[in-house]
Coordinates of C-alpha atoms in Angstrom, one line a residue:
X789 CA 7.0 8.1 5.9
X790 CA 8.8 10.4 8.4
X791 CA 7.3 10.5 11.9
X792 CA 8.2 13.4 14.2
X793 CA 7.8 13.5 18.0
X794 CA 7.1 17.2 18.3
X795 CA 3.9 18.1 20.1
X796 CA 1.6 20.9 19.1
X797 CA 1.2 23.8 21.5
X798 CA -2.0 24.5 23.3
X799 CA -1.6 28.2 22.6
X800 CA 0.2 28.7 19.3
X801 CA 1.8 32.1 18.7
X802 CA -0.3 34.3 16.5
X803 CA 0.9 37.1 14.4
X804 CA -0.5 40.4 15.8
X805 CA -1.4 43.0 13.1
X806 CA 0.0 45.9 15.1
X807 CA 3.2 44.2 15.8
X808 CA 3.7 43.4 12.1
X809 CA 2.9 47.0 11.1
X810 CA 5.5 48.3 13.6
X811 CA 8.1 45.9 12.4
X812 CA 7.5 46.7 8.8
X813 CA 7.8 50.5 9.7
X814 CA 11.1 49.9 11.4
X815 CA 12.4 48.0 8.5
X816 CA 11.5 50.9 6.2
X817 CA 13.4 53.4 8.5
X818 CA 16.6 51.4 8.3
X819 CA 16.4 51.4 4.6
X820 CA 16.1 47.7 4.0
X821 CA 14.0 47.6 0.9
X822 CA 14.3 43.8 0.6
X823 CA 13.4 43.4 4.3
X824 CA 10.4 45.6 3.8
X825 CA 9.2 43.5 0.9
X826 CA 9.6 40.4 2.9
X827 CA 7.7 41.8 5.9
X828 CA 5.0 43.2 3.7
X829 CA 4.5 39.7 2.3
X830 CA 4.3 38.3 5.8
X831 CA 1.8 41.1 6.6
X832 CA -0.4 40.2 3.7
X833 CA -0.3 36.6 4.5
X834 CA -1.2 37.3 8.2
X835 CA -4.2 39.4 7.1
X836 CA -5.5 36.7 4.8
X837 CA -5.1 34.1 7.5
X838 CA -7.0 36.3 10.0
X839 CA -9.8 36.7 7.5
X840 CA -10.0 33.0 6.9
X841 CA -9.9 32.1 10.5
X842 CA -12.5 34.7 11.3
X843 CA -14.9 33.1 8.8
X844 CA -14.3 29.6 10.1
X845 CA -14.9 30.9 13.6
X846 CA -18.2 32.5 12.5
X847 CA -19.5 29.3 10.8
X848 CA -18.4 27.2 13.9
X849 CA -20.2 29.6 16.3
X850 CA -23.3 29.8 14.1
X851 CA -23.7 26.0 13.8
X852 CA -23.0 25.4 17.5
X853 CA -25.5 28.0 18.7
X854 CA -28.2 28.1 16.1
X855 CA -28.3 24.7 14.4
X856 CA -31.9 23.2 14.9
X857 CA -30.5 20.4 17.0
X858 CA -27.7 20.2 19.5
X859 CA -24.3 19.4 18.0
X860 CA -21.1 18.7 19.9
X861 CA -18.1 20.9 19.8
X862 CA -15.9 17.9 19.2
X863 CA -17.9 16.9 16.1
X864 CA -17.6 20.4 14.6
X865 CA -14.0 20.6 15.4
X866 CA -13.2 17.3 13.8
X867 CA -15.4 18.1 10.7
X868 CA -13.5 21.4 10.2
X869 CA -10.2 19.8 10.5
X870 CA -11.0 16.9 8.2
X871 CA -12.6 19.2 5.8
X872 CA -9.5 21.3 5.4
X873 CA -7.4 18.2 4.8
X874 CA -9.9 16.6 2.4
X875 CA -9.9 19.9 0.3
X876 CA -6.3 18.9 -0.8
X877 CA -7.6 15.9 -2.7
X878 CA -4.6 13.9 -1.5
X879 CA -5.4 10.4 -0.5
X880 CA -2.3 10.2 1.6
X881 CA -3.1 13.2 3.9
X882 CA -5.7 13.0 6.6
X883 CA -6.6 14.3 10.1
X884 CA -6.7 11.2 12.4
X885 CA -8.8 10.7 15.6
X886 CA -7.3 9.2 18.7
X887 CA -8.3 5.7 17.6
X888 CA -7.1 6.2 14.0
X889 CA -3.7 7.5 15.3
X890 CA -3.3 4.4 17.5
X891 CA -4.1 2.3 14.5
X892 CA -1.4 3.9 12.4
X893 CA 1.1 3.6 15.2
X894 CA 0.3 -0.1 15.5
X895 CA 0.8 -0.5 11.8
X896 CA 4.2 1.1 12.0
X897 CA 5.2 -1.2 14.9
X898 CA 3.6 -4.2 13.0
X899 CA 1.4 -5.1 15.9
X900 CA -2.2 -5.0 14.9
X901 CA -5.2 -7.2 14.4
X902 CA -7.1 -7.0 11.0
X903 CA -7.1 -8.6 7.6
X904 CA -3.8 -7.5 6.4
X905 CA -4.5 -5.2 3.4
X906 CA -2.9 -1.8 2.9
X907 CA -5.5 0.6 1.7
X908 CA -5.8 4.2 0.3
X909 CA -8.4 6.8 -0.6
X910 CA -8.8 7.0 -4.4
X911 CA -11.4 9.7 -5.3
X912 CA -14.5 8.7 -3.4
X913 CA -13.4 5.0 -3.2
X914 CA -11.4 2.9 -0.8
X915 CA -8.7 1.0 -2.9
X916 CA -6.4 -1.8 -1.9
X917 CA -2.7 -0.9 -2.4
X918 CA -1.6 -4.5 -1.6
X919 CA -2.4 -7.4 0.6
X920 CA 0.3 -8.4 3.1
X921 CA 1.6 -12.0 2.6
X922 CA 0.3 -14.7 4.8
X923 CA -2.7 -12.6 6.0
X924 CA -6.4 -13.1 5.6
X925 CA -6.6 -10.6 2.8
X926 CA -3.8 -12.4 0.9
X927 CA -5.4 -15.9 1.4
X928 CA -8.7 -14.6 0.3
X929 CA -7.2 -13.6 -3.1
X930 CA -7.5 -9.7 -2.7
X931 CA -5.3 -7.8 -5.0
X932 CA -3.8 -4.4 -5.7
X933 CA -6.3 -1.9 -7.1
X934 CA -9.4 -3.8 -5.8
X935 CA -12.1 -1.4 -4.7
X936 CA -13.8 -2.1 -1.4
X937 CA -17.4 -1.1 -2.2
X938 CA -18.9 -2.3 1.2
X939 CA -17.7 -3.3 4.6
X940 CA -20.3 -5.4 6.5
X941 CA -23.0 -4.0 4.2
X942 CA -22.1 -0.4 4.7
X943 CA -21.2 1.6 1.5
X944 CA -17.7 2.9 1.5
X945 CA -18.4 5.6 -1.2
X946 CA -17.3 8.9 0.2
X947 CA -16.2 7.4 3.5
X948 CA -12.9 8.6 5.0
X949 CA -9.9 6.3 4.8
X950 CA -9.5 6.2 8.6
X951 CA -13.1 5.3 9.0
X952 CA -12.8 2.4 6.5
X953 CA -9.6 1.1 8.3
X954 CA -11.4 1.2 11.6
X955 CA -14.3 -0.8 10.2
X956 CA -11.9 -3.4 8.7
X957 CA -9.9 -3.9 11.9
X958 CA -11.4 -5.5 14.9
X959 CA -11.0 -8.2 17.5
X960 CA -9.1 -11.3 16.6
X961 CA -11.4 -14.1 15.4
X962 CA -14.2 -11.9 14.5
X963 CA -15.4 -11.8 10.8
X964 CA -15.8 -8.9 8.4
X965 CA -17.6 -9.0 5.1
X966 CA -16.0 -7.1 2.2
X967 CA -17.8 -6.4 -1.1
X968 CA -15.0 -6.1 -3.7
X969 CA -15.2 -4.6 -7.2
X970 CA -12.3 -5.6 -9.6
X971 CA -12.6 -4.1 -13.0
X972 CA -16.2 -4.4 -14.0
X973 CA -17.1 -7.3 -11.6
X974 CA -18.1 -7.4 -8.0
X975 CA -17.8 -10.2 -5.5
X976 CA -18.0 -10.8 -1.7
X977 CA -15.3 -12.2 0.7
X978 CA -15.9 -13.0 4.3
X979 CA -12.5 -12.7 6.2
X980 CA -11.7 -13.7 9.7
X981 CA -9.6 -11.0 11.5
X982 CA -6.2 -12.2 12.7
X983 CA -3.0 -10.9 14.3
X984 CA -1.0 -9.5 11.3
X985 CA 2.5 -10.9 11.4
X986 CA 5.0 -8.9 13.4
X987 CA 8.0 -10.3 11.5
X988 CA 8.2 -8.4 8.2
X989 CA 11.1 -10.3 6.6
X990 CA 11.2 -14.0 5.9
X991 CA 13.7 -16.0 3.8
X992 CA 14.9 -19.5 2.8
X993 CA 17.3 -21.1 0.3
X994 CA 15.8 -22.1 -3.0
X995 CA 14.9 -25.8 -2.9
X996 CA 16.6 -26.5 -6.3
X997 CA 19.5 -24.0 -6.1
X998 CA 20.9 -24.1 -2.6
X999 CA 23.2 -21.1 -3.2
X1000 CA 20.3 -18.8 -3.9
X1001 CA 18.8 -17.0 -0.9
X1002 CA 15.1 -15.8 -1.3
X1003 CA 14.1 -13.0 1.0
X1004 CA 10.5 -11.6 1.1
X1005 CA 9.9 -8.2 2.7
X1006 CA 6.1 -7.8 3.4
X1007 CA 6.2 -4.1 4.7
X1008 CA 8.6 -1.5 6.1
X1009 CA 8.1 -1.2 9.9
X1010 CA 10.4 -0.1 12.7
X1011 CA 12.5 -3.3 12.8
X1012 CA 12.5 -4.2 9.1
X1013 CA 16.0 -3.2 8.3
X1014 CA 17.4 -5.1 11.3
X1015 CA 15.3 -8.1 10.4
X1016 CA 16.6 -7.8 6.8
X1017 CA 20.2 -7.7 7.9
X1018 CA 19.7 -10.7 10.1
X1019 CA 18.1 -12.7 7.3
X1020 CA 21.1 -11.9 4.9
X1021 CA 23.5 -13.2 7.6
X1022 CA 21.5 -16.3 8.3
X1023 CA 21.3 -17.2 4.6
X1024 CA 24.9 -16.6 4.1
X1025 CA 25.7 -19.0 6.8
X1026 CA 23.4 -21.7 5.1
X1027 CA 25.4 -21.2 1.8
X1028 CA 23.7 -18.4 -0.1
X1029 CA 25.9 -16.8 -2.8
X1030 CA 23.2 -14.7 -4.4
X1031 CA 19.8 -13.2 -3.5
X1032 CA 16.3 -12.8 -4.8
X1033 CA 14.6 -9.9 -2.9
X1034 CA 10.9 -10.1 -3.2
X1035 CA 9.1 -6.7 -2.9
X1036 CA 5.9 -7.9 -4.5
X1037 CA 2.7 -6.7 -2.7
X1038 CA 4.7 -4.7 -0.3
X1039 CA 2.7 -1.5 0.4
X1040 CA 5.7 0.3 1.9
X1041 CA 5.9 2.1 5.2
X1042 CA 8.8 3.9 7.0
X1043 CA 11.3 5.7 4.7
X1044 CA 14.2 5.4 7.1
X1045 CA 14.0 1.6 6.8
X1046 CA 14.1 1.8 3.0
X1047 CA 17.3 4.1 3.2
X1048 CA 19.0 1.7 5.6
X1049 CA 18.3 -1.3 3.4
X1050 CA 19.1 0.4 0.1
X1051 CA 22.5 1.6 1.4
X1052 CA 23.5 -2.1 2.0
X1053 CA 23.5 -2.7 -1.7
X1054 CA 24.9 0.7 -3.0
X1055 CA 28.5 2.0 -2.9
X1056 CA 29.1 4.7 -0.4
X1057 CA 28.6 8.2 -1.8
X1058 CA 26.2 7.1 -4.5
X1059 CA 22.6 8.6 -4.4
X1060 CA 19.9 6.3 -3.0
X1061 CA 17.1 8.9 -2.8
X1062 CA 16.1 12.5 -3.4
X1063 CA 13.4 14.3 -1.4
X1064 CA 12.0 17.5 -2.7
X1065 CA 9.8 19.7 -0.4
X1066 CA 7.7 22.6 -1.8
X1067 CA 9.8 25.5 -3.3
X1068 CA 13.0 23.9 -2.2
X1069 CA 15.9 22.1 -3.8
X1070 CA 15.9 18.3 -3.4
X1071 CA 17.7 16.8 -0.4
X1072 CA 20.0 14.2 -1.5
X1073 CA 20.5 11.0 0.4
X1074 CA 23.6 9.0 -0.2
X1075 CA 24.7 5.5 0.8
X1076 CA 27.0 5.4 3.7
X1077 CA 27.9 4.0 7.1
X1078 CA 25.3 6.3 8.8
X1079 CA 22.5 4.2 7.2
X1080 CA 24.0 0.7 6.8
X1081 CA 26.5 0.7 9.7
X1082 CA 29.2 -0.6 7.4
X1083 CA 27.2 -3.7 6.4
X1084 CA 27.3 -4.4 2.7
X1085 CA 25.7 -6.9 0.3
X1086 CA 28.0 -7.5 -2.7
X1087 CA 26.5 -10.9 -3.8
X1088 CA 24.5 -11.0 -7.2
X1089 CA 21.0 -9.8 -6.5
X1090 CA 17.7 -9.2 -8.3
X1091 CA 14.5 -7.6 -7.0
X1092 CA 11.0 -8.7 -7.7
X1093 CA 8.2 -6.1 -8.1
X1094 CA 4.5 -5.9 -9.1
X1095 CA 1.6 -3.6 -8.9
X1096 CA 1.4 -3.9 -5.2
X1097 CA 4.9 -2.7 -4.6
X1098 CA 4.5 0.8 -3.3
X1099 CA 6.1 3.7 -1.5
X1100 CA 9.2 2.5 0.5
X1101 CA 9.3 -0.7 -1.5
X1102 CA 9.7 1.5 -4.6
X1103 CA 12.3 3.6 -3.0
X1104 CA 14.4 0.5 -2.2
X1105 CA 13.8 -1.0 -5.7
X1106 CA 14.7 2.2 -7.5
X1107 CA 17.8 2.8 -5.5
X1108 CA 19.1 -0.7 -6.2
X1109 CA 18.2 -0.5 -9.9
X1110 CA 19.7 2.9 -10.6
X1111 CA 22.6 3.1 -8.2
X1112 CA 23.7 -0.6 -8.1
X1113 CA 22.7 -1.8 -11.4
X1114 CA 20.4 -4.6 -10.0
X1115 CA 17.7 -5.7 -12.2
X1116 CA 14.0 -5.5 -11.4
X1117 CA 11.9 -8.4 -12.5
X1118 CA 8.1 -8.6 -12.6
X1119 CA 5.5 -6.1 -13.5
X1120 CA 5.1 -2.3 -13.2
X1121 CA 5.0 -1.1 -9.5
X1122 CA 2.3 0.9 -7.9
X1123 CA 3.6 4.5 -8.3
X1124 CA 3.5 6.4 -4.9
X1125 CA 6.0 9.2 -5.1
X1126 CA 5.2 11.3 -2.1
X1127 CA 6.4 11.5 1.6
X1128 CA 4.2 11.9 4.5
X1129 CA 4.9 13.2 8.1
X1130 CA 2.7 13.3 11.1
X1131 CA 2.0 16.2 13.4
X1132 CA 0.8 14.8 16.9
X1133 CA -1.5 16.9 19.2
X1134 CA -1.8 16.8 22.9
X1135 CA -5.2 15.0 22.7
X1136 CA -3.5 12.1 20.9
X1137 CA -4.9 12.8 17.5
X1138 CA -2.6 13.5 14.6
X1139 CA -2.4 15.2 11.2
X1140 CA -0.8 13.0 8.6
X1141 CA 0.3 15.3 5.8
X1142 CA 2.2 15.0 2.5
X1143 CA 5.3 17.2 2.9
X1144 CA 7.4 16.4 -0.2
X1145 CA 7.9 14.4 -3.4
X1146 CA 10.5 11.7 -3.4
X1147 CA 12.6 11.1 -6.5
X1148 CA 14.6 8.2 -7.7
X1149 CA 18.5 8.5 -7.8
X1150 CA 18.4 9.9 -11.4
X1151 CA 15.7 12.5 -10.4
X1152 CA 12.7 10.8 -11.8
X1153 CA 9.2 11.2 -10.1
X1154 CA 7.3 7.9 -10.4
X1155 CA 4.1 9.1 -8.9
X1156 CA 1.1 7.5 -10.7
X1157 CA 3.7 6.0 -13.1
X1158 CA 5.4 3.3 -11.2
X1159 CA 8.7 1.6 -11.8
X1160 CA 9.1 -0.5 -15.0
X1161 CA 10.9 -3.9 -14.5
X1162 CA 14.0 -4.6 -16.6
X1163 CA 12.5 -8.0 -17.3
X1164 CA 8.7 -8.5 -17.5
X1165 CA 7.5 -11.8 -16.0
X1166 CA 4.3 -12.7 -14.1
X1167 CA 2.0 -15.4 -12.9
X1168 CA -0.3 -17.0 -15.5
X1169 CA -3.2 -14.7 -16.5
X1170 CA -5.8 -16.8 -14.9
X1171 CA -4.4 -15.9 -11.5
X1172 CA -5.9 -12.4 -11.9
X1173 CA -9.3 -13.8 -12.7
X1174 CA -12.0 -12.6 -10.3
X1175 CA -13.8 -15.2 -8.1
X1176 CA -16.7 -17.2 -9.7
X1177 CA -20.1 -16.5 -8.3
X1178 CA -21.2 -19.7 -6.6
X1179 CA -24.7 -18.6 -5.8
X1180 CA -25.8 -20.2 -9.2
X1181 CA -25.1 -23.5 -10.8
X1182 CA -24.1 -23.4 -14.4
X1183 CA -25.1 -26.1 -16.9
X1184 CA -25.2 -27.2 -20.5
X1185 CA -26.5 -24.6 -23.0
X1186 CA -26.1 -21.5 -20.8
X1187 CA -24.0 -18.5 -21.7
X1188 CA -22.3 -16.2 -19.2
X1189 CA -19.1 -14.6 -18.1
X1190 CA -19.0 -16.9 -15.1
X1191 CA -19.0 -19.9 -17.3
X1192 CA -16.1 -18.5 -19.3
X1193 CA -14.1 -18.3 -16.0
X1194 CA -14.9 -21.9 -15.4
X1195 CA -13.6 -22.8 -18.8
X1196 CA -10.4 -20.7 -18.1
X1197 CA -9.7 -22.8 -14.9
X1198 CA -10.4 -26.1 -16.6
X1199 CA -7.9 -25.2 -19.3
X1200 CA -5.4 -24.1 -16.6
X1201 CA -5.7 -27.5 -15.0
X1202 CA -5.2 -29.3 -18.3
X1203 CA -8.9 -30.3 -18.9
X1204 CA -10.1 -29.4 -22.4
X1205 CA -13.4 -27.5 -22.1
X1206 CA -13.3 -26.4 -25.8
X1207 CA -13.5 -22.7 -26.7
X1208 CA -13.3 -20.3 -23.7
X1209 CA -16.2 -18.2 -24.9
X1210 CA -18.7 -18.5 -22.1
X1211 CA -21.0 -20.9 -23.8
X1212 CA -21.5 -24.1 -21.8
X1213 CA -20.8 -26.6 -24.6
X1214 CA -20.8 -30.4 -24.5
X1215 CA -17.1 -30.2 -24.5
X1216 CA -17.2 -28.1 -21.4
X1217 CA -19.7 -30.5 -19.7
X1218 CA -17.5 -33.5 -20.6
X1219 CA -14.3 -31.8 -19.2
X1220 CA -16.3 -30.8 -16.0
X1221 CA -17.5 -34.4 -15.5
X1222 CA -13.9 -35.7 -15.8
X1223 CA -12.7 -33.1 -13.3
X1224 CA -15.5 -34.1 -11.0
X1225 CA -14.5 -37.8 -11.3
X1226 CA -10.9 -37.1 -10.7
X1227 CA -11.7 -35.2 -7.5
X1228 CA -14.4 -37.5 -6.1
X1229 CA -17.2 -35.0 -6.7
X1230 CA -20.8 -35.6 -7.8
X1231 CA -20.4 -36.3 -11.6
X1232 CA -23.3 -34.0 -12.6
X1233 CA -21.4 -32.2 -15.5
X1234 CA -22.7 -29.0 -13.8
X1235 CA -20.6 -26.2 -12.3
X1236 CA -22.1 -26.2 -8.8
X1237 CA -20.7 -24.6 -5.7
X1238 CA -18.6 -27.6 -4.6
X1239 CA -17.1 -28.0 -8.1
X1240 CA -16.3 -24.3 -8.5
X1241 CA -14.6 -24.1 -5.1
X1242 CA -12.4 -27.2 -5.9
X1243 CA -11.6 -25.7 -9.3
X1244 CA -10.4 -22.5 -7.7
X1245 CA -8.5 -24.3 -5.0
X1246 CA -6.5 -26.5 -7.4
X1247 CA -5.9 -23.5 -9.8
X1248 CA -4.5 -21.4 -6.9
X1249 CA -2.3 -24.4 -5.9
X1250 CA -1.0 -24.7 -9.5
X1251 CA -0.4 -20.9 -9.7
X1252 CA 1.9 -21.1 -6.6
X1253 CA 4.2 -23.3 -8.6
X1254 CA 3.9 -21.1 -11.7
X1255 CA 5.7 -18.1 -10.4
X1256 CA 7.4 -17.1 -13.7
X1257 CA 8.9 -14.0 -12.1
X1258 CA 10.6 -15.9 -9.4
X1259 CA 11.8 -18.6 -11.9
X1260 CA 13.2 -15.8 -14.1
X1261 CA 14.9 -14.3 -11.0
X1262 CA 16.6 -17.5 -10.1
X1263 CA 17.8 -18.0 -13.7
X1264 CA 19.3 -14.5 -13.6
X1265 CA 21.3 -15.0 -10.4
X1266 CA 22.5 -18.5 -11.3
X1267 CA 23.7 -17.9 -14.8
X1268 CA 27.4 -17.0 -15.4

């Protein structure tokens, strides 16, 4: 996302009808037919704008003066501005209040308190793009495409994105309750707000392959490119001869950071990005010293992506894939192919607006399509299972979708529950009793709250060691 520092003027220059008529007449006199056509077009546009603004002013005045109860000018102004932006139907464009503007700026500088989930407006719903690693949202198991139905009991249907974000964020240590819908199931998570990590890049050498450097990028903020370069240098000193770059669950951020990082891997002069504004030819961005400062990464590299990789993370991944022949491993990315800019006002509010499409080096627009990995690999399927409802205890003879989830986790942990069909069979009861005995739980053969929570805890732990995408990546960079 681009962010400009221009301030709006208190008294913007308006086209005067008389001035335009005179100008058009002068153009006609000097014989400029093309100029006349251009000025006539401007005149018509100005007339239409005047009509629209007149109608808006009339509605504003009528509501302020004649509505049955008093309404503030600020409320009407904000409503008019938000209404115009909402009419676009673009989840990435919005008019932001002073508080919401501050929240966005904090996000860009990676210094905010919340739960650590990047969200967007999708129709009338608030949808998670991706949880940021090592945050309450990630630890609670929230995932890309989860719908936030309620925040602290308040329905989010039809609520603005900025309002939802302001409700999620809050003072460090306070709790927020999110009702989540994933596919056709709903569940509730209580999260404790925390300071979201300022450092956006972390890395280490692979424990089994000491020449493989692993680098995870959680988001693209003001210092991400510098942090990334520093991490590369550090891992090189430790012995890294190849790199696995993890862009999974990275919701994106600042485009200039993606350009700087992409250029490090791409030969000078090769395209890393195209940006196409309305009715204009695409602007081509090419790798070079102006972005990477002469710092290049020539070691063998692969990039990990998934459904939570969006925006700047996709720019980086596409550039490396198409212009440096670096393989993408994982699952299809999110698919956000637009560029936003902000227009700040003197009262510290801002208009965030989509100004262009961005295209991959080969000219593809991945909006709503995403990037396809060269090699598909993922965690085991049970990782994407929704949380089991612990308000009930499940026992022999019952049938439900929740029981099927219990059976799935028992199978994942190498206990044999029989068929995973949702029927609580004797085999399921026996497997559950053995699990309870192994973990020093009450051997009731029933799936109570304590048993279910232990099942989920151990399954999550096992999943962390079942990262098939990462294992595939390491194999790619270590093979000759």
